[in-house]
Coordinates of C-alpha atoms in Angstrom, one line a residue:
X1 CA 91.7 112.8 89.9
X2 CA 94.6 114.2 87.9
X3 CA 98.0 113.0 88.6
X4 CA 99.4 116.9 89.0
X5 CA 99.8 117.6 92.7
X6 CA 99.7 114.0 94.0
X7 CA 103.6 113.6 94.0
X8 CA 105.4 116.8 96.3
X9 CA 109.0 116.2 97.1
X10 CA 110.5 119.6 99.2
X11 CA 107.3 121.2 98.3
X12 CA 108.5 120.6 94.4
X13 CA 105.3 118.8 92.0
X14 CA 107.6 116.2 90.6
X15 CA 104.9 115.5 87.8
X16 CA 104.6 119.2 86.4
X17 CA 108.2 119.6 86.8
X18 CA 109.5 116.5 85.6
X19 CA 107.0 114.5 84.3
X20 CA 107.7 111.9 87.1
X21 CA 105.4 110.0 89.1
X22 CA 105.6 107.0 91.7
X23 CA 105.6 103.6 89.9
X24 CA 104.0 100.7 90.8
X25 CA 105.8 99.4 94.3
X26 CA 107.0 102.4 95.3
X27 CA 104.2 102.6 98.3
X28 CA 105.5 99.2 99.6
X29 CA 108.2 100.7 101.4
X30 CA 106.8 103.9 102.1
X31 CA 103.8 102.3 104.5
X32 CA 105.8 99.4 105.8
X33 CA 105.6 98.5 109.3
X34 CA 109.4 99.1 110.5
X35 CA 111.1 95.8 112.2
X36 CA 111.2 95.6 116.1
X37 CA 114.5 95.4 117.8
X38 CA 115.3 92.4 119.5
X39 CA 114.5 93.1 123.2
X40 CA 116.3 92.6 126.1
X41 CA 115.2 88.6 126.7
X42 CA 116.6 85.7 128.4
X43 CA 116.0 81.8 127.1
X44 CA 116.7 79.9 130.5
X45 CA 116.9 76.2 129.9
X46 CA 114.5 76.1 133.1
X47 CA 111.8 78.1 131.6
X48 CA 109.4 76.9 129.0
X49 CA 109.6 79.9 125.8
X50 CA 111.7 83.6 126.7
X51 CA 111.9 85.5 129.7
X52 CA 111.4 88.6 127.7
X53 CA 111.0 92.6 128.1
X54 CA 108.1 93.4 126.1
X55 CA 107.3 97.2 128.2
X56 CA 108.4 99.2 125.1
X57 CA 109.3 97.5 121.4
X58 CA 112.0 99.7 119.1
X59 CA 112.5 100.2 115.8
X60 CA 115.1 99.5 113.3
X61 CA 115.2 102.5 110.3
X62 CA 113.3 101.6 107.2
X63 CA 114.8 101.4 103.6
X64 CA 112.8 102.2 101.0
X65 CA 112.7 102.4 97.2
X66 CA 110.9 104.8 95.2
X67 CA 110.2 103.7 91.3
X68 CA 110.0 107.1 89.2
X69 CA 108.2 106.7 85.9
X70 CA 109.0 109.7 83.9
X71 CA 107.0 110.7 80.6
X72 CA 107.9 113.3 78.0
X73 CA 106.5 114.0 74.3
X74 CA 109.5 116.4 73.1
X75 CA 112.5 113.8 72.8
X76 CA 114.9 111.4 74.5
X77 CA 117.1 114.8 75.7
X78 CA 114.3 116.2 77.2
X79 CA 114.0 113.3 79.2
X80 CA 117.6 112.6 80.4
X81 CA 117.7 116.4 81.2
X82 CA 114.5 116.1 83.4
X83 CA 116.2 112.9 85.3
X84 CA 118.7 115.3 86.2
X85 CA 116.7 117.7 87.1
X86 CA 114.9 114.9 89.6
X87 CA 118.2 114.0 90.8
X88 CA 119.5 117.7 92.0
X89 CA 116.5 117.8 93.8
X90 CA 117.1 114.8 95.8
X91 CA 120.6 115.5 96.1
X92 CA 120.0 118.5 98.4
X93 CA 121.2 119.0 101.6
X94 CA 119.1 117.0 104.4
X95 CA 116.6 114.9 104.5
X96 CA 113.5 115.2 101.1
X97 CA 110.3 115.7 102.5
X98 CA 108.7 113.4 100.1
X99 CA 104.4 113.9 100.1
X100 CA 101.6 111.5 98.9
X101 CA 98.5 114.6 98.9
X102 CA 96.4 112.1 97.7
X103 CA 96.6 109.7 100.6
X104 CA 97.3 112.6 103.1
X105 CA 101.0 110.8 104.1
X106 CA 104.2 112.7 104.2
X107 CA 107.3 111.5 104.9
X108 CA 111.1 112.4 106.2
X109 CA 113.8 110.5 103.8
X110 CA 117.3 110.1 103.3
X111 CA 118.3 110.4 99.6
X112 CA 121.3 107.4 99.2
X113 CA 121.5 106.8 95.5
X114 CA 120.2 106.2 92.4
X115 CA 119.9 103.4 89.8
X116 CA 120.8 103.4 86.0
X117 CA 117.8 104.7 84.1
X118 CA 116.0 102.5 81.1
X119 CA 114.6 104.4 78.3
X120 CA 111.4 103.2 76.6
X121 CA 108.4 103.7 74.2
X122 CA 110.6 105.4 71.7
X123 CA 108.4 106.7 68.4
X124 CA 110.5 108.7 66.0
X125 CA 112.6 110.1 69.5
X126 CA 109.0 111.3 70.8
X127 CA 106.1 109.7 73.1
X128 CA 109.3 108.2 75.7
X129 CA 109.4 107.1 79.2
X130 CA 112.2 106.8 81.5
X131 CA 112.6 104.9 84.9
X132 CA 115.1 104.5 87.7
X133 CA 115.3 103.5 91.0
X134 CA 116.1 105.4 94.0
X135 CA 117.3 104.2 97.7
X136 CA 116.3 106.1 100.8
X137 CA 116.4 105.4 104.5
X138 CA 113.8 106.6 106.5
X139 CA 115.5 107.3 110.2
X140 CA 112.4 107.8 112.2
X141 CA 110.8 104.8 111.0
X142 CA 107.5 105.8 113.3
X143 CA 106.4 108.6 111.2
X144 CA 103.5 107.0 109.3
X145 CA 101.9 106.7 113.2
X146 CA 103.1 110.1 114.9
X147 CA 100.7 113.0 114.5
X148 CA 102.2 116.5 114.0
X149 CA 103.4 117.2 117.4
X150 CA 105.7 113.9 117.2
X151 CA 103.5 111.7 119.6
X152 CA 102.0 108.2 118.7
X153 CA 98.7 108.7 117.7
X154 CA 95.7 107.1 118.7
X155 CA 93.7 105.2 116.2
X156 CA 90.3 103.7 115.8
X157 CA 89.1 101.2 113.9
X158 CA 86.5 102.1 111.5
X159 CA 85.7 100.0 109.0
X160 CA 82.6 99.7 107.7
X161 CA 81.2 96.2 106.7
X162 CA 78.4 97.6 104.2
X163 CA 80.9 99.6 101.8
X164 CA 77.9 102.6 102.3
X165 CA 75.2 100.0 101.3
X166 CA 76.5 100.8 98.2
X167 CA 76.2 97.7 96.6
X168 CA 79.3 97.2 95.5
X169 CA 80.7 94.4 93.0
X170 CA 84.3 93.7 94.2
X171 CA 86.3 90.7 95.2
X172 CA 84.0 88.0 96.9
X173 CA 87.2 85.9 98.0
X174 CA 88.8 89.2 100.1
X175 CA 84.9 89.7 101.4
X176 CA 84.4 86.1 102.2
X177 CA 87.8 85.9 104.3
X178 CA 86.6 88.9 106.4
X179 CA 83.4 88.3 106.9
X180 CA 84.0 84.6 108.2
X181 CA 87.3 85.9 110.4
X182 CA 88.8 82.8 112.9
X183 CA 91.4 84.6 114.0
X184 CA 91.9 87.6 117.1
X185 CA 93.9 89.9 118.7
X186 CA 93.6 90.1 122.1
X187 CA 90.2 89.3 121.8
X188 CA 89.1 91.3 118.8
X189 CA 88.7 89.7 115.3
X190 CA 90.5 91.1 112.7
X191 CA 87.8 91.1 110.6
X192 CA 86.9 94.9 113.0
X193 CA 89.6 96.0 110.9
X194 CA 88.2 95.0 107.7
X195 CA 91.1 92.4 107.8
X196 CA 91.3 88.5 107.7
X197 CA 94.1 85.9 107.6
X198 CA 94.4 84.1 104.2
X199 CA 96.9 81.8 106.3
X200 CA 98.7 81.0 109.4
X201 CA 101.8 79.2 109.8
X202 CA 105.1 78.8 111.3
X203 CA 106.6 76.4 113.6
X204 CA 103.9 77.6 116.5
X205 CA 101.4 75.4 114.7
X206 CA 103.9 72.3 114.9
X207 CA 104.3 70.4 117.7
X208 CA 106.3 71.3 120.5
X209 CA 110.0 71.5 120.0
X210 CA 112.3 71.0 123.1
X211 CA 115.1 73.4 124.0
X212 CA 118.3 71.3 123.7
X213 CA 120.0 70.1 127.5
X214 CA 123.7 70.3 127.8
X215 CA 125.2 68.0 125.7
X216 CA 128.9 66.7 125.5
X217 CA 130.7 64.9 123.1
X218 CA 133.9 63.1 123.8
X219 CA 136.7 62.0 121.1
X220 CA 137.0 58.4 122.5
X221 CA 133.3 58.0 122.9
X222 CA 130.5 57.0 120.0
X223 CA 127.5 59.5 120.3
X224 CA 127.2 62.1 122.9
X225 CA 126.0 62.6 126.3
X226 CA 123.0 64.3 127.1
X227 CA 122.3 66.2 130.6
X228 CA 118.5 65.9 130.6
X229 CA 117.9 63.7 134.2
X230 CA 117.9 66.2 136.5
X231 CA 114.8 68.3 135.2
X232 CA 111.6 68.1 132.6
X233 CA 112.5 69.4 129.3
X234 CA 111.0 72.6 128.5
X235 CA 109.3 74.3 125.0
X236 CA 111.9 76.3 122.7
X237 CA 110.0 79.9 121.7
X238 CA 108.7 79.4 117.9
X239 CA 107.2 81.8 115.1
X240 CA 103.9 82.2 113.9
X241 CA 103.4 84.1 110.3
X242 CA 99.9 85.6 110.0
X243 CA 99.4 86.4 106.3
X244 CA 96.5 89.2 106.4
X245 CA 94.0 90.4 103.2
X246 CA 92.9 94.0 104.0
X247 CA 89.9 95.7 102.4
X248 CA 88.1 99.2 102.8
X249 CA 85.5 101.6 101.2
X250 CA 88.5 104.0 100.6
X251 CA 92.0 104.9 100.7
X252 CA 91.6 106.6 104.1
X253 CA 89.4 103.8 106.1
X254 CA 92.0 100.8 105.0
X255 CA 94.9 102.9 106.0
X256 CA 93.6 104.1 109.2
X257 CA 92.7 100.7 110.0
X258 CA 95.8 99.5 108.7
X259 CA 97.6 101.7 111.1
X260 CA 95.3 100.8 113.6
X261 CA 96.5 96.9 113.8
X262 CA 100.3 98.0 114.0
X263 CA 99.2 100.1 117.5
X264 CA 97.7 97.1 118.8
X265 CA 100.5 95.1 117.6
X266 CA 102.8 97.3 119.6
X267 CA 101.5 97.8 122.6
X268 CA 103.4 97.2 125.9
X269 CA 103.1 93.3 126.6
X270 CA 102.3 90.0 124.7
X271 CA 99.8 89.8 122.1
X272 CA 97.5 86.8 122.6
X273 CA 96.6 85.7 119.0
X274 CA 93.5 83.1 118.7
X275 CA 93.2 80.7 116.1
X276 CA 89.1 79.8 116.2
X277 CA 89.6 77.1 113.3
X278 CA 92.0 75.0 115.7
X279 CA 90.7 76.4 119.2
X280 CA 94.7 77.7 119.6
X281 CA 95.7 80.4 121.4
X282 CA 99.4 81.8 121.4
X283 CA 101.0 84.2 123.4
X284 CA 103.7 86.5 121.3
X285 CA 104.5 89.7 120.6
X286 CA 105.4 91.4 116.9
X287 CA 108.9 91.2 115.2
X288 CA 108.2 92.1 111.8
X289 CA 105.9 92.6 108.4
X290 CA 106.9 91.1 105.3
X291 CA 105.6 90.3 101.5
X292 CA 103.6 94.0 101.6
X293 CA 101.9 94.8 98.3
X294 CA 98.7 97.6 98.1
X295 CA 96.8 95.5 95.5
X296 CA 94.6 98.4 94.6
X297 CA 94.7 101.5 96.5
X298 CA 93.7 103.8 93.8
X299 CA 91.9 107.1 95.1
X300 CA 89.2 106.7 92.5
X301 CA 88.7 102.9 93.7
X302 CA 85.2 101.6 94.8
X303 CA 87.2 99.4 96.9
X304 CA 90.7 99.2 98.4
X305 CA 92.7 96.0 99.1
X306 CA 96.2 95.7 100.6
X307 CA 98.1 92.0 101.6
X308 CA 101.1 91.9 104.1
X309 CA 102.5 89.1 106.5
X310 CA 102.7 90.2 110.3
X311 CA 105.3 87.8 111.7
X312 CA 105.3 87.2 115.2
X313 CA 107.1 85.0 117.8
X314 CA 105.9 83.2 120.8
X315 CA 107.1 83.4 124.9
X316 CA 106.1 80.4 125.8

């Protein structure tokens, strides 16, 4: 598949206009999940873990940085002149509709600024490539999930463990983690997302940590006092980091499954997370996803892989 097309920014094809395409990284912040909110929550000293809203979780607004890798074979001017070019565009008034045809995402962002560009692969002032960062915020930080009349969408897993019975040759360690899933989500293994955990940890796995009494500490007095007499010392809330390998057949199946995970993730209530290796089961609900990175999601691929960290925290 050509590169023209692929890259659509206010309807504009930044590759046969500029000679610009999306470097490497530049999806990561585009298909992020978006960070929760803190909700409304108390931690009463009485109570093991939170007493915590979870009916509806909201979003903070995403920033994102896009790499452009921009080509030319007529000279360094023709270059700088097309960075300008790029950079009127984004300038506009409102927000850039920026489009990924190939992977059938569009998305609604913010243009903030721009880095300094770095010109390279200089041959006699021909055959040169420029690059620069650019910042965005994406405001509605839903959009990857809404369909087009602005409602959550509904999504079903789909992933097919035979590849087609095509036979395929690809990475035995991402199959091998799927295939032999421990862990669940409320009761389904991730590995019916074509997912598995490469690791779990946190402070959920540690022993239990105690949420501190009232303690009070007087000038004329060594050490302190501690109020913990009157009732049994109850468990602080703790994190749990999940750190997922994704695989599909195609571009479409991982990121509809991929997609498919952060609804269930987000659902009203606590997620109940099982852990079949240690026979643990923890109640907690989703704060964040970090250390995303599409490992190969190119459209011509055999076989797509993506790895991200889901990073939860328990109630109790």
């Amino acid at each position: 598949m050509g590169v023209a097309g692929l890259y659509i920014i206010d309807g504009v094809d930044i590759y046969t206009t500029f000679g610009a395409v999306f470097a490497k990284g530049s999806y990561d912040g585009l298909f992020a999940y978006p960070t929760a909110k803190e909700p409304l929550q108390n931690n009463w000293f009485e109570q093991d873990g939170l007493d915590i809203d979870l009916s509806e979780l909201y979003y903070e607004p995403k920033n994102v940085t896009i790499h452009f890798l921009l080509s030319s074979t007529v000279s360094v001017a023709d270059l700088i002149t097309k960075r300008d070019g790029l950079i009127a565009l984004l300038n506009g008034a409102g927000y850039r509709r920026v489009g990924l045809v190939g992977y059938g995402y569009s998305f609604n962002l913010r243009y903030v600024s721009s880095g300094s560009p770095s010109v390279f692969g200089l041959y006699d002032n021909v055959l040169s490539g420029l690059e620069f960062d650019a910042e965005f915020v994406m405001d509605d930080p839903l959009q990857m999930f809404k369909a087009s009349d602005g409602t959550l969408r509904i999504f079903d897993k789909t992933f097919d463990a035979t590849f087609g019975s095509s036979g395929l040759s690809f990475q035995r360690y991402a199959f091998h983690l799927v295939n032999n899933g421990t862990v669940s989500l409320d009761g389904a293994n991730l590995k019916e997302y074509g997912m598995a955990a490469k690791t779990l940890a946190g402070t959920a796995l540690d022993g239990d940590t105690l949420k501190e009494p009232l303690i009070r500490s007087f000038e004329r007095l060594s050490g302190t006092i501690a109020d913990c007499s009157t009732v049994a010392m109850k468990k602080s809330s703790r994190e749990l980091q999940l750190s997922i390998i994704a695989i599909g057949a195609s571009v479409s199946e991982i990121l509809n499954n991929y997609c498919a995970l952060f609804s269930d993730l987000t659902v009203a209530g606590h997620r109940v997370v099982t852990y079949g290796l240690l026979g643990k089961t923890f109640n907690c609900y989703y704060q964040s996803q970090s250390d995303l990175s599409l490992t190969d999601m190119r459209l011509n691929s055999e076989i797509c892989m993506m790895e991200f960290t889901i990073n939860l925290k328990t109630i109790n």
